[in-house]
Tab-separated table of C-alpha atoms and ligand atoms in Angstrom:
chain	number	residue	atom	x	y	z
A	610	MET	CA	-0.014	-0.108	-0.034
A	611	HIS	CA	1.143	3.540	-0.752
A	612	ILE	CA	2.759	5.223	2.022
A	613	ALA	CA	0.448	8.303	1.705
A	614	LEU	CA	-2.667	5.886	1.838
A	615	ARG	CA	-1.163	4.244	4.953
A	616	ILE	CA	-0.739	7.531	6.658
A	617	ILE	CA	-4.327	8.702	5.896
A	618	LEU	CA	-5.816	5.352	7.224
A	619	ALA	CA	-3.619	5.678	10.422
A	620	LEU	CA	-4.858	9.245	11.042
A	621	LEU	CA	-8.378	8.082	10.510
A	622	GLU	CA	-7.849	5.313	12.995
A	623	VAL	CA	-6.561	7.858	15.564
A	624	VAL	CA	-9.548	10.010	14.957
A	625	TYR	CA	-11.847	7.139	15.244
A	626	ALA	CA	-10.184	6.064	18.555
A	627	TYR	CA	-10.465	9.445	20.028
A	628	LEU	CA	-14.099	9.640	19.189
A	629	GLU	CA	-14.719	6.158	20.654
A	630	ALA	CA	-12.824	7.141	23.791
A	631	LEU	CA	-14.932	10.423	24.100
A	632	ILE	CA	-18.118	8.698	23.778
A	633	PHE	CA	-17.025	5.921	26.387
A	634	LEU	CA	-16.184	8.799	28.620
A	635	ILE	CA	-19.691	10.339	28.455
A	636	LEU	CA	-21.813	7.348	28.047
A	637	PRO	CA	-22.787	5.668	31.266
A	638	THR	CA	-21.323	2.187	31.230
A	639	ARG	CA	-24.920	0.576	31.735
A	640	PHE	CA	-25.636	1.466	28.210
A	641	ARG	CA	-22.856	-0.578	26.861
A	642	LYS	CA	-22.557	-4.178	25.881
A	643	HIS	CA	-21.667	-6.335	28.846
A	644	LYS	CA	-20.423	-9.841	27.870
A	645	SER	CA	-22.054	-12.855	29.799
A	646	ILE	CA	-19.524	-14.818	31.939
A	647	ALA	CA	-21.933	-17.450	33.023
A	648	GLY	CA	-20.310	-21.159	32.802
A	649	GLU	CA	-16.679	-19.436	32.637
A	650	ILE	CA	-14.177	-20.925	34.867
A	651	ALA	CA	-12.423	-17.951	36.691
A	652	LEU	CA	-9.253	-18.213	38.914
A	653	VAL	CA	-8.472	-15.538	41.218
A	654	THR	CA	-4.871	-15.603	42.796
A	655	GLY	CA	-4.471	-13.886	46.226
A	656	ALA	CA	-8.318	-14.656	46.855
A	657	GLY	CA	-7.926	-14.924	50.535
A	658	SER	CA	-8.451	-11.354	51.244
A	659	GLY	CA	-8.945	-7.837	50.023
A	660	ILE	CA	-10.038	-7.177	46.674
A	661	GLY	CA	-9.102	-10.663	45.528
A	662	ARG	CA	-12.146	-11.990	47.715
A	663	LEU	CA	-14.517	-9.372	46.602
A	664	MET	CA	-13.710	-9.837	42.936
A	665	ALA	CA	-14.215	-13.637	43.189
A	666	LEU	CA	-17.700	-13.312	44.852
A	667	ARG	CA	-18.690	-10.944	42.304
A	668	LEU	CA	-17.488	-13.178	39.497
A	669	SER	CA	-19.447	-15.934	41.220
A	670	ARG	CA	-22.611	-14.021	41.517
A	671	LEU	CA	-22.462	-13.480	37.542
A	672	GLY	CA	-22.364	-17.266	37.089
A	673	ALA	CA	-18.769	-18.109	36.901
A	674	SER	CA	-17.307	-21.346	38.627
A	675	LEU	CA	-14.568	-20.024	40.924
A	676	VAL	CA	-11.115	-21.313	41.643
A	677	LEU	CA	-9.307	-19.540	44.437
A	678	TRP	CA	-5.583	-19.565	45.055
A	679	ASP	CA	-3.846	-18.037	48.081
A	680	VAL	CA	-1.100	-18.712	50.518
A	681	SER	CA	-3.346	-18.141	53.557
A	682	GLU	CA	-5.309	-21.461	54.168
A	683	ALA	CA	-7.696	-19.417	56.555
A	684	GLY	CA	-8.257	-16.732	54.193
A	685	LEU	CA	-8.982	-19.184	51.366
A	686	ASP	CA	-11.450	-21.121	53.724
A	687	GLU	CA	-13.230	-18.019	54.416
A	688	THR	CA	-13.552	-16.995	50.775
A	689	ARG	CA	-14.715	-20.447	49.893
A	690	ARG	CA	-17.314	-20.374	52.567
A	691	ILE	CA	-18.801	-17.004	51.625
A	692	ILE	CA	-19.145	-18.109	47.925
A	693	GLU	CA	-20.439	-21.507	48.738
A	694	ASN	CA	-23.028	-19.724	51.347
A	695	ASP	CA	-23.866	-17.689	48.192
A	696	GLY	CA	-24.701	-20.725	46.106
A	697	GLY	CA	-21.776	-20.501	43.842
A	698	PRO	CA	-19.684	-23.502	42.505
A	699	VAL	CA	-15.937	-22.849	44.022
A	700	ARG	CA	-12.607	-24.723	44.616
A	701	SER	CA	-9.861	-23.480	46.856
A	702	TYR	CA	-6.211	-24.364	46.334
A	703	LEU	CA	-3.268	-23.464	48.502
A	704	CYS	CA	-0.691	-22.285	45.957
A	705	ASP	CA	2.378	-19.930	46.296
A	706	VAL	CA	2.345	-18.069	43.109
A	707	SER	CA	6.028	-17.398	43.365
A	708	ASP	CA	6.900	-21.034	43.342
A	709	ARG	CA	7.024	-21.881	39.569
A	710	GLN	CA	6.857	-25.829	40.131
A	711	MET	CA	3.815	-25.388	42.711
A	712	VAL	CA	2.023	-23.166	40.135
A	713	TYR	CA	2.410	-25.760	37.392
A	714	ASP	CA	1.445	-28.665	39.687
A	715	VAL	CA	-1.743	-26.934	41.149
A	716	ALA	CA	-2.628	-25.820	37.570
A	717	GLU	CA	-2.667	-29.308	36.534
A	718	ARG	CA	-4.857	-30.367	39.403
A	719	VAL	CA	-7.315	-27.474	38.506
A	720	ARG	CA	-7.421	-28.592	34.973
A	721	ARG	CA	-8.254	-32.278	36.136
A	722	GLU	CA	-10.690	-31.369	38.890
A	723	VAL	CA	-12.469	-28.124	37.592
A	724	GLY	CA	-11.430	-27.730	33.634
A	725	ASN	CA	-9.812	-25.167	31.700
A	726	VAL	CA	-9.510	-21.735	33.153
A	727	THR	CA	-11.059	-19.037	31.050
A	728	ILE	CA	-10.724	-16.153	33.257
A	729	LEU	CA	-7.230	-15.604	35.098
A	730	VAL	CA	-7.128	-12.856	37.525
A	731	ASN	CA	-3.306	-12.334	38.642
A	732	ASN	CA	-4.029	-10.415	42.009
A	733	ALA	CA	-1.964	-11.908	44.680
A	734	GLY	CA	0.537	-9.279	45.659
A	735	ILE	CA	2.753	-8.087	48.744
A	736	VAL	CA	4.449	-4.894	49.784
A	737	ASN	CA	7.458	-4.142	52.031
A	738	GLY	CA	7.236	-0.422	52.178
A	739	LYS	CA	10.745	0.164	53.556
A	740	TRP	CA	13.346	2.255	52.357
A	741	PHE	CA	15.347	0.390	49.398
A	742	LEU	CA	18.618	-0.043	51.452
A	743	GLU	CA	16.787	-1.196	54.476
A	744	THR	CA	14.926	-3.875	52.574
A	745	ALA	CA	16.489	-7.243	52.890
A	746	ASP	CA	17.641	-8.981	49.631
A	747	GLU	CA	15.186	-11.804	50.185
A	748	ARG	CA	12.369	-9.512	50.555
A	749	LEU	CA	13.289	-7.486	47.283
A	750	GLU	CA	13.294	-10.752	45.521
A	751	LYS	CA	10.182	-11.965	46.916
A	752	THR	CA	8.446	-8.844	45.896
A	753	MET	CA	9.475	-9.455	42.114
A	754	GLN	CA	8.512	-13.018	42.279
A	755	VAL	CA	4.923	-12.658	43.758
A	756	ASN	CA	4.010	-9.257	42.056
A	757	ALA	CA	5.654	-9.818	38.594
A	758	VAL	CA	7.420	-13.038	37.821
A	759	ALA	CA	4.369	-15.129	39.062
A	760	HIS	CA	2.548	-13.842	36.213
A	761	PHE	CA	4.945	-15.795	33.801
A	762	TRP	CA	3.899	-19.090	35.557
A	763	THR	CA	0.113	-18.631	35.825
A	764	VAL	CA	-0.264	-17.175	32.237
A	765	LYS	CA	2.002	-20.133	30.821
A	766	ALA	CA	-0.109	-22.664	32.597
A	767	PHE	CA	-3.628	-21.360	31.507
A	768	LEU	CA	-3.048	-19.310	28.390
A	769	PRO	CA	-2.592	-22.259	25.972
A	770	SER	CA	-6.050	-23.705	26.347
A	771	MET	CA	-7.320	-19.970	25.874
A	772	ILE	CA	-5.437	-19.683	22.721
A	773	SER	CA	-6.658	-23.256	21.436
A	774	ASN	CA	-10.074	-22.130	21.731
A	775	ASN	CA	-9.561	-18.470	21.029
A	776	HIS	CA	-11.410	-17.608	24.238
A	777	GLY	CA	-10.459	-16.253	27.648
A	778	HIS	CA	-9.668	-13.184	29.628
A	779	ILE	CA	-6.479	-12.255	31.707
A	780	VAL	CA	-6.540	-9.691	34.216
A	781	THR	CA	-3.543	-8.259	35.556
A	782	ILE	CA	-3.909	-6.337	38.852
A	783	SER	CA	-0.831	-3.849	38.724
A	784	SER	CA	-1.161	-0.510	40.530
A	785	MET	CA	-0.789	3.139	39.956
A	786	ALA	CA	2.818	2.364	41.270
A	787	GLY	CA	3.322	0.586	37.814
A	788	ARG	CA	2.891	4.047	36.340
A	789	PHE	CA	4.122	6.484	38.846
A	790	ALA	CA	7.044	5.957	41.061
A	791	LEU	CA	7.031	6.531	44.982
A	792	PRO	CA	9.812	6.552	47.588
A	793	ARG	CA	9.697	3.480	50.074
A	794	LEU	CA	8.361	1.507	47.106
A	795	VAL	CA	11.194	0.827	45.105
A	796	ASP	CA	10.897	-2.982	44.846
A	797	TYR	CA	6.894	-2.642	44.721
A	798	CYS	CA	7.101	-0.059	41.881
A	799	ALA	CA	9.550	-2.275	39.932
A	800	SER	CA	7.467	-5.094	40.269
A	801	LYS	CA	4.227	-3.288	39.132
A	802	PHE	CA	5.998	-1.620	36.387
A	803	ALA	CA	7.213	-5.092	35.252
A	804	ALA	CA	3.794	-6.487	35.459
A	805	THR	CA	2.499	-3.631	33.263
A	806	GLY	CA	5.178	-4.252	30.771
A	807	PHE	CA	4.531	-8.151	30.771
A	808	HIS	CA	0.709	-7.321	30.256
A	809	GLU	CA	1.150	-4.905	27.513
A	810	SER	CA	3.763	-6.904	25.502
A	811	LEU	CA	1.570	-10.048	25.864
A	812	GLN	CA	-1.260	-8.217	24.540
A	813	MET	CA	0.492	-7.317	21.374
A	814	GLU	CA	1.681	-10.981	20.880
A	815	LEU	CA	-2.109	-12.008	21.168
A	816	GLU	CA	-3.053	-9.673	18.558
A	817	LEU	CA	-0.119	-10.726	16.250
A	818	LEU	CA	-1.349	-14.273	16.690
A	819	GLY	CA	-4.767	-13.111	15.805
A	820	LYS	CA	-6.231	-14.266	19.051
A	821	THR	CA	-8.530	-11.415	19.424
A	822	ALA	CA	-11.092	-13.297	21.512
A	823	VAL	CA	-8.541	-13.669	24.433
A	824	LYS	CA	-9.147	-10.440	25.998
A	825	MET	CA	-6.769	-8.644	28.631
A	826	THR	CA	-7.432	-6.115	31.186
A	827	ASN	CA	-4.521	-4.078	33.005
A	828	VAL	CA	-5.872	-2.614	36.353
A	829	GLN	CA	-4.015	0.055	37.882
A	830	PRO	CA	-5.536	1.327	41.287
A	831	PHE	CA	-4.446	4.035	43.615
A	832	PHE	CA	-4.229	3.104	47.368
A	833	ILE	CA	-7.065	0.791	48.550
A	834	THR	CA	-8.322	0.615	52.102
A	835	THR	CA	-7.815	-3.083	52.383
A	836	GLY	CA	-5.090	-3.145	54.937
A	837	MET	CA	-2.203	-3.684	52.598
A	838	PHE	CA	-1.101	-0.022	52.758
A	839	THR	CA	-2.308	0.668	56.374
A	840	GLY	CA	-0.863	4.146	57.358
A	841	VAL	CA	-0.495	5.611	54.107
A	842	GLU	CA	-1.862	9.130	53.870
A	843	THR	CA	-2.948	11.387	51.148
A	844	SER	CA	-5.075	13.679	53.349
A	845	ILE	CA	-1.951	16.050	54.151
A	846	ASN	CA	-3.119	17.910	51.463
A	847	PRO	CA	-7.066	17.980	51.392
A	848	TRP	CA	-7.717	18.638	47.777
A	849	VAL	CA	-5.530	15.543	46.920
A	850	GLN	CA	-8.244	13.579	48.645
A	851	ASN	CA	-10.782	14.806	46.332
A	852	VAL	CA	-8.833	14.180	43.189
A	853	MET	CA	-7.264	10.932	44.364
A	854	PRO	CA	-9.117	9.464	47.228
A	855	LEU	CA	-8.240	6.459	49.183
A	856	LEU	CA	-10.449	3.736	47.395
A	857	SER	CA	-12.886	1.430	49.016
A	858	PRO	CA	-12.427	-2.338	48.158
A	859	ASP	CA	-15.853	-2.678	47.065
A	860	TYR	CA	-15.629	0.223	44.580
A	861	VAL	CA	-12.450	-1.391	43.059
A	862	ALA	CA	-13.955	-4.854	42.950
A	863	ASP	CA	-16.996	-3.596	41.247
A	864	THR	CA	-14.855	-1.459	38.805
A	865	VAL	CA	-12.525	-4.327	37.919
A	866	VAL	CA	-15.391	-6.799	37.287
A	867	GLU	CA	-17.297	-4.433	35.307
A	868	ALA	CA	-13.968	-3.815	33.030
A	869	ILE	CA	-13.900	-7.559	32.506
A	870	LEU	CA	-17.598	-7.553	31.243
A	871	LEU	CA	-16.745	-4.593	28.984
A	872	ASN	CA	-13.477	-6.221	27.782
A	873	LYS	CA	-11.643	-2.959	28.542
A	874	PRO	CA	-7.978	-3.105	27.979
A	875	GLU	CA	-7.043	-0.778	30.714
A	876	VAL	CA	-8.572	0.594	33.992
A	877	MET	CA	-7.151	3.333	36.070
A	878	ILE	CA	-8.942	3.770	39.324
A	879	PRO	CA	-9.915	6.609	40.092
A	880	ARG	CA	-10.547	7.951	36.637
A	881	SER	CA	-8.537	11.349	37.361
A	882	MET	CA	-5.613	8.979	37.033
A	883	TYR	CA	-5.994	8.757	33.078
A	884	ILE	CA	-5.520	12.668	32.991
A	885	MET	CA	-2.423	12.650	35.154
A	886	MET	CA	-1.104	9.740	33.302
A	887	ARG	CA	-1.536	11.467	29.965
A	888	LEU	CA	-0.423	14.828	31.250
A	889	ALA	CA	2.692	13.015	32.853
A	890	VAL	CA	3.805	11.678	29.403
A	891	LEU	CA	3.966	15.286	28.040
A	892	MET	CA	5.543	17.023	30.861
A	893	PRO	CA	9.177	17.617	31.378
A	894	LYS	CA	10.535	15.959	34.492
A	895	ARG	CA	10.990	19.037	36.391
A	896	ALA	CA	7.352	20.059	35.800
A	897	MET	CA	6.271	16.745	37.130
A	898	ARG	CA	8.412	17.281	40.122
A	899	ALA	CA	6.716	20.401	40.897
A	900	LEU	CA	3.149	18.788	40.832
A	901	GLU	CA	4.650	16.012	42.911
A	902	ASP	CA	5.675	18.729	45.332
A	903	LEU	CA	2.333	20.236	45.163
A	904	MET	CA	0.505	17.103	45.961
A	905	GLU	CA	2.966	16.016	48.527
A	906	SER	CA	3.051	12.672	47.033
A	907	ARG	CA	6.506	11.707	48.069
A	908	ASP	CA	5.183	11.703	51.695
A	909	PHE	CA	2.247	9.420	50.881
A	910	MET	CA	4.213	6.430	52.459
A	911	ALA	CA	5.645	8.457	55.480
A	912	GLY	CA	3.255	6.825	57.964
A	913	PHE	CA	3.098	3.405	56.248
A	914	VAL	CA	3.103	0.464	58.654
A	915	GLY	CA	1.273	-1.965	56.379
A	916	ARG	CA	-0.273	-5.409	57.607
A	917	GLU	CA	2.737	-6.610	59.509
A	918	LEU	CA	2.860	-3.798	61.994
A	919	ALA	CA	-0.747	-2.809	61.894
A	920	GLY	CA	-1.936	-6.618	62.483
A	921	ARG	CA	-4.460	-7.944	60.185
A	922	PRO	CA	-7.553	-6.072	60.005
A	923	ALA	CA	-10.889	-8.024	60.219
A	924	PRO	CA	-11.494	-9.779	56.971
A	925	THR	CA	-13.006	-7.762	54.366
A	926	LYS	CA	-16.807	-7.856	54.711
A	927	ARG	CA	-19.123	-9.601	52.335
A	928	SER	CA	-21.035	-7.227	50.243
B	1946	NAP	P1	-4.300	-8.170	50.352
B	1946	NAP	O1	-5.638	-7.987	51.071
B	1946	NAP	O2	-3.068	-8.272	50.986
B	1946	NAP	O3	-4.501	-9.517	49.282
B	1946	NAP	C1	-3.490	-10.076	48.605
B	1946	NAP	C2	-3.635	-11.654	48.906
B	1946	NAP	O4	-2.481	-12.135	48.188
B	1946	NAP	C3	-3.554	-12.106	50.287
B	1946	NAP	O5	-4.567	-12.968	50.737
B	1946	NAP	C4	-2.114	-12.856	50.306
B	1946	NAP	O6	-2.042	-13.720	51.299
B	1946	NAP	C5	-1.904	-13.242	49.083
B	1946	NAP	N1	-0.616	-13.562	48.736
B	1946	NAP	C6	0.555	-13.006	49.107
B	1946	NAP	N2	1.510	-13.624	48.722
B	1946	NAP	C7	1.047	-14.618	47.937
B	1946	NAP	C8	1.524	-15.796	47.171
B	1946	NAP	N3	3.089	-15.818	46.965
B	1946	NAP	N4	0.848	-16.709	46.514
B	1946	NAP	C9	-0.544	-16.409	46.550
B	1946	NAP	N5	-1.126	-15.592	47.273
B	1946	NAP	C10	-0.377	-14.686	47.894
B	1946	NAP	O7	-4.078	-7.114	49.297
B	1946	NAP	P2	-5.074	-6.052	48.304
B	1946	NAP	O8	-4.916	-4.956	48.751
B	1946	NAP	O9	-6.451	-7.063	48.054
B	1946	NAP	O10	-4.322	-6.246	46.953
B	1946	NAP	C11	-4.639	-7.189	45.884
B	1946	NAP	C12	-3.754	-6.761	44.533
B	1946	NAP	O11	-4.174	-5.426	44.500
B	1946	NAP	C13	-2.217	-6.673	44.837
B	1946	NAP	O12	-1.501	-7.227	43.674
B	1946	NAP	C14	-1.644	-5.292	45.163
B	1946	NAP	O13	-0.564	-5.289	44.697
B	1946	NAP	C15	-2.787	-4.576	44.221
B	1946	NAP	N6	-2.980	-3.228	44.666
B	1946	NAP	C16	-3.311	-2.915	45.863
B	1946	NAP	C17	-3.433	-1.556	46.299
B	1946	NAP	C18	-3.813	-1.278	47.818
B	1946	NAP	O14	-3.607	0.072	48.189
B	1946	NAP	N7	-4.236	-2.034	48.712
B	1946	NAP	C19	-3.369	-0.602	45.419
B	1946	NAP	C20	-2.877	-0.865	44.106
B	1946	NAP	C21	-2.675	-2.233	43.683
B	1946	NAP	P3	-1.388	-13.298	52.814
B	1946	NAP	O15	-2.469	-12.288	53.361
B	1946	NAP	O16	-1.372	-14.615	53.654
B	1946	NAP	O17	-0.039	-12.596	52.504
């Protein structure tokens, strides 16, 4: 094709994409086509607490059979009990997603006992929240293994059947820390940037393979009040609270599940982060610094205690 024609077609595609994005921005999501996930087999890692538990319950209520993975037996039992009481089919498996062989072995059991996973939610995650030089080597490695490298193993285990059937959905629970860096989160940011890079590159491979019915959704939330980031404070600067509020776990779970139903490739929560993200790409580094100073974002982690010091909060309530 002549280069001039290719340029015109590309520009038309760009204009179309902007118009589509504008319509999606204005149009309430209830007017958009939601896919059915009834009968799908949905696996959620880190389903023993937090948004993993809440997303699992929502997927179950939409008719999916649930497979729960976690390292916490008590957490898994609680999530399984909640879903069973709700009437949904559910199986739970102890699985440390940072252990490659365990992932492959447990995945094989899931295939035998439940069937081919068609929705994979890579949600398990950990955070240290210490200054980089104060974080033990093993903890740095563990963060990368759980938050990023584990995605290699779970996707390798479940993507082949999705590709064979050209049907499936892979969800990456990354973080705003996978787009914007913060101090005291060096290993966490590294792992979440890695998860986002993994996700976006894999998405391109699926497109090149023509497997367009294997959908992918990358989720990048701001801080959520699950307990993982206990002590984080953004209210130092009250207006930041309005632009970037601490997010309720229910809101995040609802948003992620709706994104799955709408086959959204990317979700930033809250929505103001889309603007921040686009602006950040265009800004000189120094201008970005000035905004960070204004928002005092480099102090967000100052009061962090996390789960270990704060103690485990009561399990996230069923909703
Ligand atoms: P959470 O309540 O701590 O849930 C994470 C779950 O993953 C826990 O049940 C945890 O078990 C489990 N887990 C940890 N290591 C694991 C491993 N090696 N294998 C399997 N399961 C493992 O955290 P959350 O706030 O719901 O976070 C869920 C996801 O959202 C994470 O990926 C997190 O990075 C991301 N995120 C969270 C926030 C936030 O502010 N909370 C913001 C943006 C993104 P244990 O409890 O036994 O460790």
